[in-house]
Amino acid sequence: MAVRPPSPGRLHTAPAPVPRSRLREGDFAKACLENDQALIYFLLNVGDGDTQLVLFPADSEGGRRMMVVDIATRRKLPALVDALAERGVLAKPAVKPEIPIVVGTHPHDDHIGGMPEFLERFAPLIGEFWEPGYYHPTGAFVETMAVLEEKGIPRVQPTSGLSKFVDKTRLVALAPSVALTVRFDSYGTEINDASIVLKIEYPAARVAQDGNNRTYLRLRDPWSLVLGADAQTTSWAHAVTEFPQLHRETGAVYEALRIALGTDTLRGHVLKVPHHASKHGINIELVERMRPRLCLISSSGGVGSYGFPHLLAVEAIREARQPTTRRRGRRKPDIELGIHYTSAVDTDEHPRPLGSIALMVPPAQRSKLRLWRFGDRPTDVIRLDRAREFTFR
């Protein structure tokens, strides 16, 4: 499909260049090996689409397993997996599946366009495939279903509340709700609102040793990443209803509930902004409730067919991160607000793309998040040796 420029006006927004001084050269693969208990999250630069990879902390044998969430294009993710394997970052063949879960959040081609080829190649390593159960008569969807059937890969259709542990990492489905899912067959749910929204918590549990006694503990406030897929207003409205917020209205009752239930289920330290920062995918109240430290946006920087990211969405994120309506303060740059775009470039006479994002999540919150950029364009493969680490202030 030919790419047309966005309509005139300021509906869309282009990311501001990032000062090159905020980026430093580094050996990303070596950092993964040295920090083998960190969880690694990748958001690949594929334009207006989603391709995400999660590397779980290393097991006792020193290898990492992985989870895939959406694959927009055919070449980029397999090449990254090969590069990580060559550097010894991924798990060696073992009894456990190396890819416990692959997720197709919803059947739009910009999320599953590369899924059939990936499933075909890696089928023996895949434990199960998650998809919402929304029928969509496109080639990518039909081919994905065909490969799943041919390879005998188990399918799961999660709805809100489903929880699964992969070692010390907890996965929680925040959407779609059961109410939306039962409307799929009548097309009573818009396809973007059928998206599987995932929350990743790490470390979500640990075993405490006291002499010969062992106790299994759920941690109350782990790192949390919310992967918003393409969920829009209707989906988030159901999520807000099904995961109500605990309000501080009565002291003793509030404190008892907080201890028992932990933090707000919709709280996310990191938010993969839904629907490429579409004006329909996010609102200020939702961002204020999530209170993310980092917001990651996968989009083409305003030059694609739909003009993502939309100014309305980005301004909502900015205002939630730095309220100015009352204080009338001067707005901080996006990088100071924790907003990062796959389509961003650095500052120079000849700007270089920043490209794909990798986030290193340590096992302790007292440690700092580390963010890496790989300098790739949407059609490029990722070269690990070109990684540059973003320096937080």
PDB file of N, CA, C and O in Angstrom, residues 185-236:
ATOM      1  N   ASP A 185     -18.195 -12.861  18.041  1.00  0.00           N
ATOM      2  CA  ASP A 185     -18.850 -13.587  16.944  1.00  0.00           C
ATOM      3  C   ASP A 185     -19.854 -12.727  16.191  1.00  0.00           C
ATOM      4  O   ASP A 185     -20.164 -13.002  15.033  1.00  0.00           O
ATOM      5  N   SER A 186     -20.357 -11.692  16.833  1.00  0.00           N
ATOM      6  CA  SER A 186     -21.313 -10.810  16.164  1.00  0.00           C
ATOM      7  C   SER A 186     -20.641  -9.546  15.643  1.00  0.00           C
ATOM      8  O   SER A 186     -21.308  -8.646  15.141  1.00  0.00           O
ATOM      9  N   TYR A 187     -19.321  -9.502  15.749  1.00  0.00           N
ATOM     10  CA  TYR A 187     -18.554  -8.298  15.398  1.00  0.00           C
ATOM     11  C   TYR A 187     -19.061  -7.087  16.195  1.00  0.00           C
ATOM     12  O   TYR A 187     -19.038  -5.958  15.719  1.00  0.00           O
ATOM     13  N   GLY A 188     -19.480  -7.385  17.427  1.00  0.00           N
ATOM     14  CA  GLY A 188     -19.913  -6.323  18.326  1.00  0.00           C
ATOM     15  C   GLY A 188     -18.760  -5.679  19.062  1.00  0.00           C
ATOM     16  O   GLY A 188     -18.974  -4.847  19.926  1.00  0.00           O
ATOM     17  N   THR A 189     -17.535  -6.106  18.733  1.00  0.00           N
ATOM     18  CA  THR A 189     -16.338  -5.517  19.318  1.00  0.00           C
ATOM     19  C   THR A 189     -15.424  -5.051  18.205  1.00  0.00           C
ATOM     20  O   THR A 189     -15.117  -5.820  17.288  1.00  0.00           O
ATOM     21  N   GLU A 190     -14.989  -3.818  18.264  1.00  0.00           N
ATOM     22  CA  GLU A 190     -14.044  -3.308  17.271  1.00  0.00           C
ATOM     23  C   GLU A 190     -12.732  -4.063  17.410  1.00  0.00           C
ATOM     24  O   GLU A 190     -12.298  -4.369  18.522  1.00  0.00           O
ATOM     25  N   ILE A 191     -12.095  -4.387  16.307  1.00  0.00           N
ATOM     26  CA  ILE A 191     -10.958  -5.308  16.343  1.00  0.00           C
ATOM     27  C   ILE A 191      -9.824  -4.821  17.231  1.00  0.00           C
ATOM     28  O   ILE A 191      -9.180  -5.613  17.923  1.00  0.00           O
ATOM     29  N   ASN A 192      -9.563  -3.517  17.264  1.00  0.00           N
ATOM     30  CA  ASN A 192      -8.498  -3.029  18.140  1.00  0.00           C
ATOM     31  C   ASN A 192      -8.835  -3.250  19.602  1.00  0.00           C
ATOM     32  O   ASN A 192      -7.953  -3.530  20.420  1.00  0.00           O
ATOM     33  N   ASP A 193     -10.115  -3.151  19.954  1.00  0.00           N
ATOM     34  CA  ASP A 193     -10.534  -3.381  21.332  1.00  0.00           C
ATOM     35  C   ASP A 193     -10.569  -4.863  21.689  1.00  0.00           C
ATOM     36  O   ASP A 193     -10.836  -5.209  22.845  1.00  0.00           O
ATOM     37  N   ALA A 194     -10.293  -5.726  20.715  1.00  0.00           N
ATOM     38  CA  ALA A 194     -10.127  -7.147  21.005  1.00  0.00           C
ATOM     39  C   ALA A 194      -8.704  -7.464  21.466  1.00  0.00           C
ATOM     40  O   ALA A 194      -8.395  -8.608  21.813  1.00  0.00           O
ATOM     41  N   SER A 195      -7.827  -6.468  21.473  1.00  0.00           N
ATOM     42  CA  SER A 195      -6.416  -6.680  21.774  1.00  0.00           C
ATOM     43  C   SER A 195      -6.188  -7.307  23.149  1.00  0.00           C
ATOM     44  O   SER A 195      -6.836  -6.933  24.135  1.00  0.00           O
ATOM     45  N   ILE A 196      -5.220  -8.222  23.196  1.00  0.00           N
ATOM     46  CA  ILE A 196      -4.733  -8.742  24.468  1.00  0.00           C
ATOM     47  C   ILE A 196      -3.760  -7.719  25.047  1.00  0.00           C
ATOM     48  O   ILE A 196      -2.713  -7.436  24.458  1.00  0.00           O
ATOM     49  N   VAL A 197      -4.120  -7.142  26.173  1.00  0.00           N
ATOM     50  CA  VAL A 197      -3.238  -6.220  26.886  1.00  0.00           C
ATOM     51  C   VAL A 197      -2.575  -7.000  28.015  1.00  0.00           C
ATOM     52  O   VAL A 197      -3.264  -7.609  28.836  1.00  0.00           O
ATOM     53  N   LEU A 198      -1.263  -6.982  28.051  1.00  0.00           N
ATOM     54  CA  LEU A 198      -0.518  -7.763  29.029  1.00  0.00           C
ATOM     55  C   LEU A 198       0.174  -6.867  30.041  1.00  0.00           C
ATOM     56  O   LEU A 198       0.701  -5.808  29.697  1.00  0.00           O
ATOM     57  N   LYS A 199       0.174  -7.337  31.265  1.00  0.00           N
ATOM     58  CA  LYS A 199       1.009  -6.727  32.293  1.00  0.00           C
ATOM     59  C   LYS A 199       2.065  -7.742  32.699  1.00  0.00           C
ATOM     60  O   LYS A 199       1.750  -8.900  33.000  1.00  0.00           O
ATOM     61  N   ILE A 200       3.319  -7.322  32.678  1.00  0.00           N
ATOM     62  CA  ILE A 200       4.435  -8.175  33.070  1.00  0.00           C
ATOM     63  C   ILE A 200       4.960  -7.676  34.400  1.00  0.00           C
ATOM     64  O   ILE A 200       5.320  -6.499  34.535  1.00  0.00           O
ATOM     65  N   GLU A 201       5.019  -8.548  35.402  1.00  0.00           N
ATOM     66  CA  GLU A 201       5.541  -8.185  36.714  1.00  0.00           C
ATOM     67  C   GLU A 201       6.805  -8.990  36.993  1.00  0.00           C
ATOM     68  O   GLU A 201       6.828 -10.215  36.825  1.00  0.00           O
ATOM     69  N   TYR A 202       7.856  -8.273  37.407  1.00  0.00           N
ATOM     70  CA  TYR A 202       9.114  -8.954  37.722  1.00  0.00           C
ATOM     71  C   TYR A 202       9.872  -8.159  38.777  1.00  0.00           C
ATOM     72  O   TYR A 202       9.969  -6.943  38.682  1.00  0.00           O
ATOM     73  N   PRO A 203      10.468  -8.867  39.778  1.00  0.00           N
ATOM     74  CA  PRO A 203      10.202 -10.256  40.130  1.00  0.00           C
ATOM     75  C   PRO A 203       8.907 -10.340  40.922  1.00  0.00           C
ATOM     76  O   PRO A 203       8.703  -9.571  41.862  1.00  0.00           O
ATOM     77  N   ALA A 204       8.034 -11.231  40.535  1.00  0.00           N
ATOM     78  CA  ALA A 204       6.713 -11.296  41.141  1.00  0.00           C
ATOM     79  C   ALA A 204       6.664 -12.229  42.342  1.00  0.00           C
ATOM     80  O   ALA A 204       5.698 -12.236  43.087  1.00  0.00           O
ATOM     81  N   ALA A 205       7.705 -13.032  42.521  1.00  0.00           N
ATOM     82  CA  ALA A 205       7.699 -13.994  43.614  1.00  0.00           C
ATOM     83  C   ALA A 205       9.126 -14.385  43.948  1.00  0.00           C
ATOM     84  O   ALA A 205      10.036 -14.235  43.137  1.00  0.00           O
ATOM     85  N   ARG A 206       9.304 -14.865  45.166  1.00  0.00           N
ATOM     86  CA  ARG A 206      10.617 -15.409  45.532  1.00  0.00           C
ATOM     87  C   ARG A 206      10.413 -16.441  46.631  1.00  0.00           C
ATOM     88  O   ARG A 206       9.380 -16.476  47.312  1.00  0.00           O
ATOM     89  N   VAL A 207      11.396 -17.287  46.809  1.00  0.00           N
ATOM     90  CA  VAL A 207      11.373 -18.278  47.877  1.00  0.00           C
ATOM     91  C   VAL A 207      12.332 -17.823  48.966  1.00  0.00           C
ATOM     92  O   VAL A 207      13.533 -17.625  48.715  1.00  0.00           O
ATOM     93  N   ALA A 208      11.824 -17.602  50.170  1.00  0.00           N
ATOM     94  CA  ALA A 208      12.645 -17.169  51.299  1.00  0.00           C
ATOM     95  C   ALA A 208      13.102 -18.387  52.089  1.00  0.00           C
ATOM     96  O   ALA A 208      12.306 -19.272  52.411  1.00  0.00           O
ATOM     97  N   GLN A 209      14.390 -18.454  52.390  1.00  0.00           N
ATOM     98  CA  GLN A 209      14.978 -19.585  53.106  1.00  0.00           C
ATOM     99  C   GLN A 209      15.276 -19.171  54.546  1.00  0.00           C
ATOM    100  O   GLN A 209      15.955 -18.167  54.789  1.00  0.00           O
ATOM    101  N   ASP A 210      14.754 -19.912  55.488  1.00  0.00           N
ATOM    102  CA  ASP A 210      15.021 -19.689  56.903  1.00  0.00           C
ATOM    103  C   ASP A 210      15.400 -21.029  57.513  1.00  0.00           C
ATOM    104  O   ASP A 210      14.540 -21.798  57.942  1.00  0.00           O
ATOM    105  N   GLY A 211      16.697 -21.307  57.560  1.00  0.00           N
ATOM    106  CA  GLY A 211      17.145 -22.626  58.003  1.00  0.00           C
ATOM    107  C   GLY A 211      16.690 -23.681  57.028  1.00  0.00           C
ATOM    108  O   GLY A 211      16.963 -23.607  55.824  1.00  0.00           O
ATOM    109  N   ASN A 212      15.952 -24.664  57.526  1.00  0.00           N
ATOM    110  CA  ASN A 212      15.422 -25.722  56.663  1.00  0.00           C
ATOM    111  C   ASN A 212      14.033 -25.382  56.122  1.00  0.00           C
ATOM    112  O   ASN A 212      13.456 -26.174  55.370  1.00  0.00           O
ATOM    113  N   ASN A 213      13.507 -24.250  56.519  1.00  0.00           N
ATOM    114  CA  ASN A 213      12.159 -23.869  56.109  1.00  0.00           C
ATOM    115  C   ASN A 213      12.206 -22.945  54.899  1.00  0.00           C
ATOM    116  O   ASN A 213      13.007 -22.018  54.828  1.00  0.00           O
ATOM    117  N   ARG A 214      11.321 -23.207  53.973  1.00  0.00           N
ATOM    118  CA  ARG A 214      11.198 -22.361  52.791  1.00  0.00           C
ATOM    119  C   ARG A 214       9.788 -21.774  52.734  1.00  0.00           C
ATOM    120  O   ARG A 214       8.812 -22.474  52.998  1.00  0.00           O
ATOM    121  N   THR A 215       9.707 -20.514  52.372  1.00  0.00           N
ATOM    122  CA  THR A 215       8.418 -19.844  52.265  1.00  0.00           C
ATOM    123  C   THR A 215       8.315 -19.195  50.894  1.00  0.00           C
ATOM    124  O   THR A 215       9.232 -18.490  50.457  1.00  0.00           O
ATOM    125  N   TYR A 216       7.201 -19.426  50.224  1.00  0.00           N
ATOM    126  CA  TYR A 216       6.957 -18.821  48.909  1.00  0.00           C
ATOM    127  C   TYR A 216       6.256 -17.497  49.116  1.00  0.00           C
ATOM    128  O   TYR A 216       5.193 -17.428  49.744  1.00  0.00           O
ATOM    129  N   LEU A 217       6.852 -16.421  48.598  1.00  0.00           N
ATOM    130  CA  LEU A 217       6.331 -15.084  48.836  1.00  0.00           C
ATOM    131  C   LEU A 217       5.949 -14.411  47.535  1.00  0.00           C
ATOM    132  O   LEU A 217       6.713 -14.427  46.569  1.00  0.00           O
ATOM    133  N   ARG A 218       4.769 -13.812  47.498  1.00  0.00           N
ATOM    134  CA  ARG A 218       4.393 -12.895  46.418  1.00  0.00           C
ATOM    135  C   ARG A 218       4.867 -11.507  46.799  1.00  0.00           C
ATOM    136  O   ARG A 218       4.559 -11.019  47.872  1.00  0.00           O
ATOM    137  N   LEU A 219       5.608 -10.873  45.929  1.00  0.00           N
ATOM    138  CA  LEU A 219       6.107  -9.536  46.218  1.00  0.00           C
ATOM    139  C   LEU A 219       5.019  -8.502  45.906  1.00  0.00           C
ATOM    140  O   LEU A 219       4.344  -8.589  44.897  1.00  0.00           O
ATOM    141  N   ARG A 220       4.883  -7.492  46.781  1.00  0.00           N
ATOM    142  CA  ARG A 220       3.772  -6.559  46.667  1.00  0.00           C
ATOM    143  C   ARG A 220       3.980  -5.501  45.595  1.00  0.00           C
ATOM    144  O   ARG A 220       3.032  -4.992  45.024  1.00  0.00           O
ATOM    145  N   ASP A 221       5.218  -5.129  45.318  1.00  0.00           N
ATOM    146  CA  ASP A 221       5.426  -4.010  44.399  1.00  0.00           C
ATOM    147  C   ASP A 221       6.583  -4.308  43.443  1.00  0.00           C
ATOM    148  O   ASP A 221       7.623  -3.639  43.474  1.00  0.00           O
ATOM    149  N   PRO A 222       6.392  -5.289  42.561  1.00  0.00           N
ATOM    150  CA  PRO A 222       7.455  -5.603  41.599  1.00  0.00           C
ATOM    151  C   PRO A 222       7.487  -4.580  40.467  1.00  0.00           C
ATOM    152  O   PRO A 222       6.572  -3.766  40.311  1.00  0.00           O
ATOM    153  N   TRP A 223       8.547  -4.624  39.670  1.00  0.00           N
ATOM    154  CA  TRP A 223       8.542  -3.862  38.426  1.00  0.00           C
ATOM    155  C   TRP A 223       7.356  -4.317  37.584  1.00  0.00           C
ATOM    156  O   TRP A 223       7.027  -5.506  37.552  1.00  0.00           O
ATOM    157  N   SER A 224       6.724  -3.390  36.882  1.00  0.00           N
ATOM    158  CA  SER A 224       5.579  -3.763  36.051  1.00  0.00           C
ATOM    159  C   SER A 224       5.648  -3.053  34.710  1.00  0.00           C
ATOM    160  O   SER A 224       5.922  -1.857  34.643  1.00  0.00           O
ATOM    161  N   LEU A 225       5.406  -3.822  33.649  1.00  0.00           N
ATOM    162  CA  LEU A 225       5.361  -3.303  32.292  1.00  0.00           C
ATOM    163  C   LEU A 225       3.974  -3.588  31.740  1.00  0.00           C
ATOM    164  O   LEU A 225       3.501  -4.733  31.802  1.00  0.00           O
ATOM    165  N   VAL A 226       3.307  -2.581  31.202  1.00  0.00           N
ATOM    166  CA  VAL A 226       1.995  -2.760  30.579  1.00  0.00           C
ATOM    167  C   VAL A 226       2.164  -2.618  29.074  1.00  0.00           C
ATOM    168  O   VAL A 226       2.597  -1.575  28.583  1.00  0.00           O
ATOM    169  N   LEU A 227       1.834  -3.686  28.348  1.00  0.00           N
ATOM    170  CA  LEU A 227       1.947  -3.702  26.890  1.00  0.00           C
ATOM    171  C   LEU A 227       0.554  -3.494  26.314  1.00  0.00           C
ATOM    172  O   LEU A 227      -0.280  -4.399  26.327  1.00  0.00           O
ATOM    173  N   GLY A 228       0.297  -2.280  25.808  1.00  0.00           N
ATOM    174  CA  GLY A 228      -1.066  -1.859  25.490  1.00  0.00           C
ATOM    175  C   GLY A 228      -1.642  -2.341  24.188  1.00  0.00           C
ATOM    176  O   GLY A 228      -2.815  -2.062  23.899  1.00  0.00           O
ATOM    177  N   ALA A 229      -0.846  -3.066  23.351  1.00  0.00           N
ATOM    178  CA  ALA A 229      -1.333  -3.521  22.044  1.00  0.00           C
ATOM    179  C   ALA A 229      -2.023  -2.362  21.321  1.00  0.00           C
ATOM    180  O   ALA A 229      -1.492  -1.261  21.296  1.00  0.00           O
ATOM    181  N   ASP A 230      -3.214  -2.597  20.753  1.00  0.00           N
ATOM    182  CA  ASP A 230      -3.965  -1.534  20.080  1.00  0.00           C
ATOM    183  C   ASP A 230      -5.267  -1.223  20.802  1.00  0.00           C
ATOM    184  O   ASP A 230      -6.224  -0.726  20.204  1.00  0.00           O
ATOM    185  N   ALA A 231      -5.316  -1.528  22.102  1.00  0.00           N
ATOM    186  CA  ALA A 231      -6.537  -1.290  22.874  1.00  0.00           C
ATOM    187  C   ALA A 231      -6.939   0.171  22.816  1.00  0.00           C
ATOM    188  O   ALA A 231      -6.099   1.072  22.884  1.00  0.00           O
ATOM    189  N   GLN A 232      -8.245   0.402  22.699  1.00  0.00           N
ATOM    190  CA  GLN A 232      -8.777   1.754  22.609  1.00  0.00           C
ATOM    191  C   GLN A 232      -9.765   1.992  23.758  1.00  0.00           C
ATOM    192  O   GLN A 232      -9.794   1.248  24.725  1.00  0.00           O
ATOM    193  N   THR A 233     -10.576   3.043  23.628  1.00  0.00           N
ATOM    194  CA  THR A 233     -11.380   3.529  24.742  1.00  0.00           C
ATOM    195  C   THR A 233     -12.293   2.463  25.339  1.00  0.00           C
ATOM    196  O   THR A 233     -12.375   2.314  26.564  1.00  0.00           O
ATOM    197  N   THR A 234     -12.982   1.711  24.497  1.00  0.00           N
ATOM    198  CA  THR A 234     -13.925   0.716  25.021  1.00  0.00           C
ATOM    199  C   THR A 234     -13.208  -0.341  25.842  1.00  0.00           C
ATOM    200  O   THR A 234     -13.661  -0.731  26.933  1.00  0.00           O
ATOM    201  N   SER A 235     -12.089  -0.823  25.361  1.00  0.00           N
ATOM    202  CA  SER A 235     -11.331  -1.845  26.086  1.00  0.00           C
ATOM    203  C   SER A 235     -10.837  -1.324  27.419  1.00  0.00           C
ATOM    204  O   SER A 235     -10.953  -1.993  28.457  1.00  0.00           O
ATOM    205  N   TRP A 236     -10.289  -0.099  27.435  1.00  0.00           N
ATOM    206  CA  TRP A 236      -9.779   0.451  28.685  1.00  0.00           C
ATOM    207  C   TRP A 236     -10.904   0.734  29.669  1.00  0.00           C
ATOM    208  O   TRP A 236     -10.724   0.606  30.889  1.00  0.00           O
TER     209      TRP A 236
END
